[in-house]
CSV table of C-alpha atoms in Angstrom, one decimal:
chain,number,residue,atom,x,y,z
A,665,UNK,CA,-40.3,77.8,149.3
A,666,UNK,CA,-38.8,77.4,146.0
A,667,UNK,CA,-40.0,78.8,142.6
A,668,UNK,CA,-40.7,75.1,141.9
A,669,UNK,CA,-42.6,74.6,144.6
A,670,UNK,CA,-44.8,78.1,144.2
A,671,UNK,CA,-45.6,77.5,140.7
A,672,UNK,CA,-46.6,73.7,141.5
A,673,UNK,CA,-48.7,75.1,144.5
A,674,UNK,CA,-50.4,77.9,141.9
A,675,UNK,CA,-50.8,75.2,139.1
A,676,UNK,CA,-52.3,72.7,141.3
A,677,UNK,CA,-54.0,75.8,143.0
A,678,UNK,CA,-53.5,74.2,146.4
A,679,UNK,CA,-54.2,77.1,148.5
A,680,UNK,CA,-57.8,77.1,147.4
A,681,UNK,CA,-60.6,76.8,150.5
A,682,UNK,CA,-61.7,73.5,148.7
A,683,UNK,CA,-58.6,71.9,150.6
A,684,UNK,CA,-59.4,72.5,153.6
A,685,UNK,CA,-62.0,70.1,154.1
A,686,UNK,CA,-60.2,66.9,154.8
A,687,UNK,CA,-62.8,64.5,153.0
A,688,UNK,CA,-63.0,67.1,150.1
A,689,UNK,CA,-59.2,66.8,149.6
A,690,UNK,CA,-58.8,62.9,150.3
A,691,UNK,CA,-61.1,62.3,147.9
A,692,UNK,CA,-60.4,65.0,145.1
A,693,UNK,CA,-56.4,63.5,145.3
A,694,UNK,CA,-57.7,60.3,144.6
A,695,UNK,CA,-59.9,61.2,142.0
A,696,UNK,CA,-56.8,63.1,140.2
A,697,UNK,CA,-54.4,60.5,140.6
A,698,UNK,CA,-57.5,58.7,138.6
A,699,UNK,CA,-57.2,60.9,136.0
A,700,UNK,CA,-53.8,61.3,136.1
A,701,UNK,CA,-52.9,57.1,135.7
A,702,UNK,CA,-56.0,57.6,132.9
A,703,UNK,CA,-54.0,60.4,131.1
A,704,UNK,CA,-50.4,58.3,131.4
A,705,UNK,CA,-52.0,55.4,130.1
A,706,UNK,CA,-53.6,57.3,127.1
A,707,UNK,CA,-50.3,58.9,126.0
A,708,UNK,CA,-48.6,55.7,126.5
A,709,UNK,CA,-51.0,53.6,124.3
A,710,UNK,CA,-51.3,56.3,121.6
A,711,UNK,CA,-47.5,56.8,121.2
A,712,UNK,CA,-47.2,53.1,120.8
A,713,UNK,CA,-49.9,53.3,118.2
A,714,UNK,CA,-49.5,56.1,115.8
A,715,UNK,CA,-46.4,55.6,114.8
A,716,UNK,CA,-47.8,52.3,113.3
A,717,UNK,CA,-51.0,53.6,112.1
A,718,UNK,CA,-50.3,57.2,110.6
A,719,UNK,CA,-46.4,57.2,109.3
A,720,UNK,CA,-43.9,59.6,109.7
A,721,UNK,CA,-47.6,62.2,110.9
A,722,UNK,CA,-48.1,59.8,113.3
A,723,UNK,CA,-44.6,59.5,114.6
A,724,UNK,CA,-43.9,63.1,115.1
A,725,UNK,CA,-47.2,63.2,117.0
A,726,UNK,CA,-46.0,60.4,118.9
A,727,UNK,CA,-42.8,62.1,119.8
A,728,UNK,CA,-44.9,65.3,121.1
A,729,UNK,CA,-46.7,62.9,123.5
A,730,UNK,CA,-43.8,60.7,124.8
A,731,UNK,CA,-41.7,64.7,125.6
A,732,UNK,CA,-45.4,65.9,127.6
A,733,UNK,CA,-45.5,62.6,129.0
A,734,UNK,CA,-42.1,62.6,130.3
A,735,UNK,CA,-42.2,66.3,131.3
A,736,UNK,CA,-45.3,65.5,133.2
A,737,UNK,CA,-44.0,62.7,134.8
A,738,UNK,CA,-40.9,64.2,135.6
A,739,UNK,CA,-43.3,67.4,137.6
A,740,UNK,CA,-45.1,65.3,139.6
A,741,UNK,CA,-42.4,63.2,141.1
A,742,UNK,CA,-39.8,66.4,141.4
A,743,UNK,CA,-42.9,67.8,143.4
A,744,UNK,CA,-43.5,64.7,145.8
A,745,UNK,CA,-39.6,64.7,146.3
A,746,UNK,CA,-39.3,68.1,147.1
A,747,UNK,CA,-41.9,67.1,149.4
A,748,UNK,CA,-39.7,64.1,151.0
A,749,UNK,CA,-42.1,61.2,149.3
A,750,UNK,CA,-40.1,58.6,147.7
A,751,UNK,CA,-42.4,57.3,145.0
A,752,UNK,CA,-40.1,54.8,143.7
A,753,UNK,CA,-40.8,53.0,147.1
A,754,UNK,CA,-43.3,50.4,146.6
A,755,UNK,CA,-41.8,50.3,142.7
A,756,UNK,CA,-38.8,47.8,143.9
A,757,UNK,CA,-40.6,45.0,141.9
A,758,UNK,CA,-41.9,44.7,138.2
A,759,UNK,CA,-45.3,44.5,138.4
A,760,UNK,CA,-48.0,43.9,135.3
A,761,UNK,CA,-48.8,47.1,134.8
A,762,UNK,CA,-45.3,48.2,134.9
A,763,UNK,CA,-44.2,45.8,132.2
A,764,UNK,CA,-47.2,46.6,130.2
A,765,UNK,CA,-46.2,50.5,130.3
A,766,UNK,CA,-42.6,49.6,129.7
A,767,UNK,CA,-43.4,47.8,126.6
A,768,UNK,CA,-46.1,50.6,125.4
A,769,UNK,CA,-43.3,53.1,126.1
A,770,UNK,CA,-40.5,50.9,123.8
A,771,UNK,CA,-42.9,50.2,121.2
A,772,UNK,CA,-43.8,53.9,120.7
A,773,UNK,CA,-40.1,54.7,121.1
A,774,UNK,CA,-39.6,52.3,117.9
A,775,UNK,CA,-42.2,53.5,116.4
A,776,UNK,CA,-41.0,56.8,116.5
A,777,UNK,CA,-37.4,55.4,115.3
A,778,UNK,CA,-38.8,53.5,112.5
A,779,UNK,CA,-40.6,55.8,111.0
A,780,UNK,CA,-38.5,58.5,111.5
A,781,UNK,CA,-35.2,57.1,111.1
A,782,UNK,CA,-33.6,56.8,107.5
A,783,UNK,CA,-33.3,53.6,105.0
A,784,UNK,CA,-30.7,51.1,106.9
A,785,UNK,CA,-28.2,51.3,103.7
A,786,UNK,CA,-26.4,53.8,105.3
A,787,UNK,CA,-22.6,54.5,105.1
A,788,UNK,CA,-20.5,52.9,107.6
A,789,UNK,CA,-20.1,56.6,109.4
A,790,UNK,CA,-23.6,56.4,110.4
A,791,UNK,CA,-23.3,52.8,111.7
A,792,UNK,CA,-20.3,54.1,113.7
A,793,UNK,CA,-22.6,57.3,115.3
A,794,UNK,CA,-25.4,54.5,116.1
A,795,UNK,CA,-22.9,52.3,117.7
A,796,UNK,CA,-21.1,55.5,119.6
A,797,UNK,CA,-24.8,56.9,120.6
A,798,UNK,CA,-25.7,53.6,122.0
A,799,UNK,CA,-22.8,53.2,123.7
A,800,UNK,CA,-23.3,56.7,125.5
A,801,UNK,CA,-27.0,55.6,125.7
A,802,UNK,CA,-26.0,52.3,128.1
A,803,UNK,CA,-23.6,54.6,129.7
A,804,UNK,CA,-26.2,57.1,130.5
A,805,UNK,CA,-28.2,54.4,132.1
A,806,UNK,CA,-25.9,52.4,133.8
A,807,UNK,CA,-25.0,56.0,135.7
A,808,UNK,CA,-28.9,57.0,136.8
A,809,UNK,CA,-28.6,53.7,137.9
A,810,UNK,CA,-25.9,53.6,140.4
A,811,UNK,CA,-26.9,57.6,141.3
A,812,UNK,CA,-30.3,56.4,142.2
A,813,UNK,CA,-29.1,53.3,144.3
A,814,UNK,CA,-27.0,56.0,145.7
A,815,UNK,CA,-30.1,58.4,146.5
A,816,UNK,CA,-31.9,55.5,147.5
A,817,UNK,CA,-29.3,54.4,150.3
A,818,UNK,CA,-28.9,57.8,151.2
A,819,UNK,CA,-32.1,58.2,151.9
A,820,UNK,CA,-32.6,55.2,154.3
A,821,UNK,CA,-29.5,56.1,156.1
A,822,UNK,CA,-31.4,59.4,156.7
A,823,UNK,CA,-34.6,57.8,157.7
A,824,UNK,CA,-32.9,55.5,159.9
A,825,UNK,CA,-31.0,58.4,161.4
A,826,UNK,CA,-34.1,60.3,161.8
A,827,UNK,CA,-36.0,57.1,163.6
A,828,UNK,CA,-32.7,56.7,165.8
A,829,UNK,CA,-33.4,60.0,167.0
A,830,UNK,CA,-36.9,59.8,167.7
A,831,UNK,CA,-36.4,57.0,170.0
């Protein structure tokens, strides 16, 4: 088991009694993925809303949620694919609710910028670092991309393996 994995299993204290009752545990992970969607919503909405509201306050704040959101977000799945769950799976399509936390994420993330950025009359060497940063930015991207595709075939060619050796 690695450290991950122990400090997950203490945080979520997942050895406790309480989960060995089946009914007990179906219904307590339901009620926390409750409150977990309720807490990712929250964050979501109020980084997309202070920036706007309180300033340059507001958009530091903002910036603390969006890094504990991510961070978060980044634990749980890490944990489910440590434990061979592929959330991603049923996320092959934008759905509603993913657009609407795609567009609460970028308009905090402008927010943020807007507020936090300085006056656009800046020197051309400062256009030239926002250009070069957004390049490397798209660059970034388009390479988590392909590795996930990557992951992502990987792991079918696994499953399938797995299935073809089952039969």
């Amino acid at each position: 088991m690695t450290a991950f994995i122990k400090a997950a299993r203490a945080i979520g204290d997942l050895d406790d009694d309480f989960y060995r009752d089946e009914r007990q545990r179906d219904v307590w992970n339901e009620a926390s993925a409750v409150g977990f969607q309720m807490v990712q919503w929250i964050a979501l909405l109020a980084a997309a809303v202070l920036p706007w509201a309180a300033g340059r306050v507001g958009a530091w704040i903002a910036l603390g949620i969006i890094l504990a959101w991510m961070a978060v977000s980044i634990a749980t799945t890490s944990y489910a694919r440590s434990q061979d769950v592929d959330v991603y799976t049923s996320a092959k399509k934008w759905r509603p609710r993913a657009i609407l936390a795609a567009a609460l994420y970028i308009a905090g993330v402008v927010g943020i910028y807007a507020r936090l950025s300085t006056p656009l009359d800046q020197t051309p060497e400062t256009w030239f670092g926002m250009i070069v940063g957004g390049i490397c930015g798209v660059a970034v991207v388009f390479a988590l991309a392909t590795w996930r595709r990557r992951r992502d075939a990987r792991r079918v060619a696994e499953e399938e393996a797995r299935d073809a050796e089952g039969m």
